[in-house]
Tab-separated table of C-alpha atoms in Angstrom:
chain	number	residue	atom	x	y	z
A	26	MET	CA	-47.858	4.230	168.636
A	27	ALA	CA	-48.543	7.242	166.448
A	28	LYS	CA	-51.942	8.894	166.469
A	29	LYS	CA	-54.180	8.476	163.425
A	30	ILE	CA	-54.420	11.688	161.402
A	31	VAL	CA	-57.978	12.392	160.237
A	32	GLY	CA	-57.256	15.610	158.349
A	33	TYR	CA	-55.542	18.933	157.948
A	34	ILE	CA	-57.164	22.342	158.291
A	35	LYS	CA	-55.487	25.360	156.695
A	36	LEU	CA	-56.527	28.795	157.937
A	37	GLN	CA	-55.186	32.326	157.921
A	38	VAL	CA	-55.677	33.836	161.367
A	39	PRO	CA	-54.682	37.316	162.616
A	40	ALA	CA	-51.961	37.112	165.297
A	41	GLY	CA	-53.373	37.388	168.810
A	42	LYS	CA	-56.974	37.576	167.570
A	43	ALA	CA	-58.063	33.929	167.357
A	44	ASN	CA	-61.661	33.535	168.543
A	45	PRO	CA	-64.395	30.915	168.056
A	46	SER	CA	-66.238	32.911	165.396
A	47	PRO	CA	-65.938	31.986	161.692
A	48	PRO	CA	-63.719	30.821	160.073
A	49	ILE	CA	-62.074	29.113	163.069
A	50	GLY	CA	-65.153	27.833	164.912
A	51	PRO	CA	-66.878	26.031	162.020
A	52	ALA	CA	-63.605	24.607	160.639
A	53	LEU	CA	-62.572	23.078	163.964
A	54	GLY	CA	-66.116	22.234	165.055
A	55	GLN	CA	-66.823	19.949	162.121
A	56	ARG	CA	-63.754	17.874	163.092
A	57	GLY	CA	-64.874	17.781	166.738
A	58	LEU	CA	-61.849	19.702	168.029
A	59	ASN	CA	-61.801	21.944	171.095
A	60	ILE	CA	-62.115	25.444	169.616
A	61	MET	CA	-61.258	27.430	172.745
A	62	GLU	CA	-58.173	25.302	173.418
A	63	PHE	CA	-56.876	26.163	169.934
A	64	CYS	CA	-57.683	29.867	170.330
A	65	LYS	CA	-55.840	30.102	173.667
A	66	ALA	CA	-52.797	28.167	172.389
A	67	PHE	CA	-52.634	30.165	169.121
A	68	ASN	CA	-52.934	33.535	170.858
A	69	ALA	CA	-50.236	32.508	173.366
A	70	GLN	CA	-47.820	31.445	170.604
A	71	THR	CA	-48.381	34.589	168.505
A	72	GLN	CA	-47.658	37.146	171.233
A	73	SER	CA	-44.297	37.949	169.623
A	74	TYR	CA	-46.002	39.094	166.390
A	75	GLU	CA	-47.674	42.446	165.851
A	76	VAL	CA	-51.377	42.070	166.711
A	77	GLY	CA	-53.452	41.567	163.566
A	78	THR	CA	-50.630	40.195	161.377
A	79	PRO	CA	-52.210	37.501	159.166
A	80	LEU	CA	-50.546	34.157	159.868
A	81	PRO	CA	-51.179	30.969	157.903
A	82	VAL	CA	-51.698	28.027	160.256
A	83	VAL	CA	-51.919	24.309	159.424
A	84	ILE	CA	-53.879	22.340	162.025
A	85	THR	CA	-53.452	18.558	162.110
A	86	ALA	CA	-56.561	16.823	163.474
A	87	TYR	CA	-56.110	13.406	165.076
A	88	GLY	CA	-58.610	10.574	165.550
A	89	ASP	CA	-58.812	11.047	169.338
A	90	ARG	CA	-60.059	14.633	168.790
A	91	THR	CA	-56.739	16.219	169.665
A	92	PHE	CA	-54.757	18.501	167.385
A	93	SER	CA	-51.404	20.080	166.750
A	94	PHE	CA	-50.662	23.134	164.653
A	95	ILE	CA	-47.830	24.811	162.789
A	96	ILE	CA	-47.730	28.586	162.390
A	97	LYS	CA	-46.074	29.811	159.205
A	98	LEU	CA	-44.667	33.244	158.425
A	99	PRO	CA	-46.934	36.047	157.154
A	100	PRO	CA	-47.770	35.954	153.411
A	101	VAL	CA	-45.373	37.609	150.951
A	102	SER	CA	-48.082	40.085	149.930
A	103	TYR	CA	-48.405	41.298	153.540
A	104	LEU	CA	-44.628	41.711	153.875
A	105	LEU	CA	-44.455	43.579	150.554
A	106	LYS	CA	-47.256	45.953	151.573
A	107	GLN	CA	-45.429	46.688	154.821
A	108	ALA	CA	-42.127	47.289	153.011
A	109	ALA	CA	-43.762	49.598	150.459
A	110	GLY	CA	-45.891	51.353	153.064
A	111	VAL	CA	-49.160	50.853	151.169
A	112	ALA	CA	-52.524	49.670	152.448
A	113	LYS	CA	-53.424	47.508	149.448
A	114	GLY	CA	-52.104	46.483	146.070
A	115	SER	CA	-53.308	47.807	142.720
A	116	SER	CA	-56.588	46.503	141.336
A	117	THR	CA	-55.251	47.013	137.786
A	118	ALA	CA	-51.713	45.645	138.148
A	119	GLY	CA	-49.782	45.296	134.911
A	120	ARG	CA	-51.602	48.183	133.217
A	121	GLY	CA	-49.353	50.981	134.392
A	122	ALA	CA	-51.013	51.479	137.781
A	123	ILE	CA	-48.160	51.615	140.300
A	124	VAL	CA	-49.149	52.077	143.937
A	125	GLY	CA	-45.697	52.013	145.531
A	126	SER	CA	-42.142	50.767	145.244
A	127	VAL	CA	-39.778	48.375	146.987
A	128	THR	CA	-35.998	48.166	146.783
A	129	MET	CA	-33.926	45.094	145.949
A	130	ALA	CA	-32.634	45.123	149.542
A	131	GLN	CA	-36.215	44.835	150.821
A	132	ILE	CA	-36.933	42.069	148.285
A	133	ARG	CA	-33.867	40.130	149.440
A	134	GLU	CA	-34.818	40.573	153.109
A	135	ILE	CA	-38.348	39.245	152.445
A	136	ALA	CA	-36.957	36.342	150.377
A	137	GLU	CA	-34.565	35.370	153.181
A	138	LYS	CA	-37.376	35.581	155.734
A	139	LYS	CA	-39.784	33.462	153.627
A	140	MET	CA	-37.161	31.004	152.309
A	141	LYS	CA	-38.443	27.989	154.265
A	142	ASP	CA	-42.050	28.533	153.086
A	143	LEU	CA	-41.197	29.128	149.417
A	144	ASN	CA	-40.497	26.420	146.851
A	145	ALA	CA	-37.018	27.668	145.924
A	146	ASN	CA	-33.481	26.273	146.035
A	147	ASP	CA	-31.669	29.497	146.852
A	148	VAL	CA	-32.281	33.079	147.916
A	149	GLU	CA	-31.974	34.391	144.332
A	150	ALA	CA	-34.809	32.124	143.141
A	151	ALA	CA	-36.905	33.093	146.169
A	152	GLY	CA	-36.171	36.753	145.362
A	153	MET	CA	-37.481	36.279	141.823
A	154	MET	CA	-40.708	34.838	143.265
A	155	VAL	CA	-41.060	37.852	145.574
A	156	ILE	CA	-40.390	40.225	142.641
A	157	GLY	CA	-43.166	38.486	140.678
A	158	SER	CA	-45.542	38.937	143.605
A	159	ALA	CA	-44.586	42.613	143.902
A	160	ARG	CA	-45.216	43.286	140.215
A	161	SER	CA	-48.568	41.502	140.296
A	162	MET	CA	-49.571	43.753	143.207
A	163	GLY	CA	-48.685	46.898	141.272
A	164	LEU	CA	-45.444	47.606	143.133
A	165	GLU	CA	-42.400	48.914	141.296
A	166	VAL	CA	-39.102	47.134	142.005
A	167	VAL	CA	-36.301	49.707	142.246
A	168	ARG	CA	-32.801	48.366	141.651
């Protein structure tokens, strides 16, 4: 028999740096889940990522106070910042403030990487979504 799902918890946790402090502790604590068990399992599964990479995680809480979790790929904005070599996007995007540039090859690579997380039918549509994200961050897309 399947376990009864009592809720989902969505968090963004740095790879290899899960600890019981906020936001993880309070989010899991209010569902009665074992916080340290999650931290150990998450840190073990994210060893292949660069330490500190922000990873979205969806935790499924069950009625018997157990859980399972799915780790998604890093956000598009993080991948774009890495590709452009900038620390942060523009605070005045769309008003001529360009902080860096990315090539179409980099856009395509990011779109292929994020394809399963994006709501797109093909790589071209996913690429257009990534281009939109790049422009809203103040990055120039070089053809």
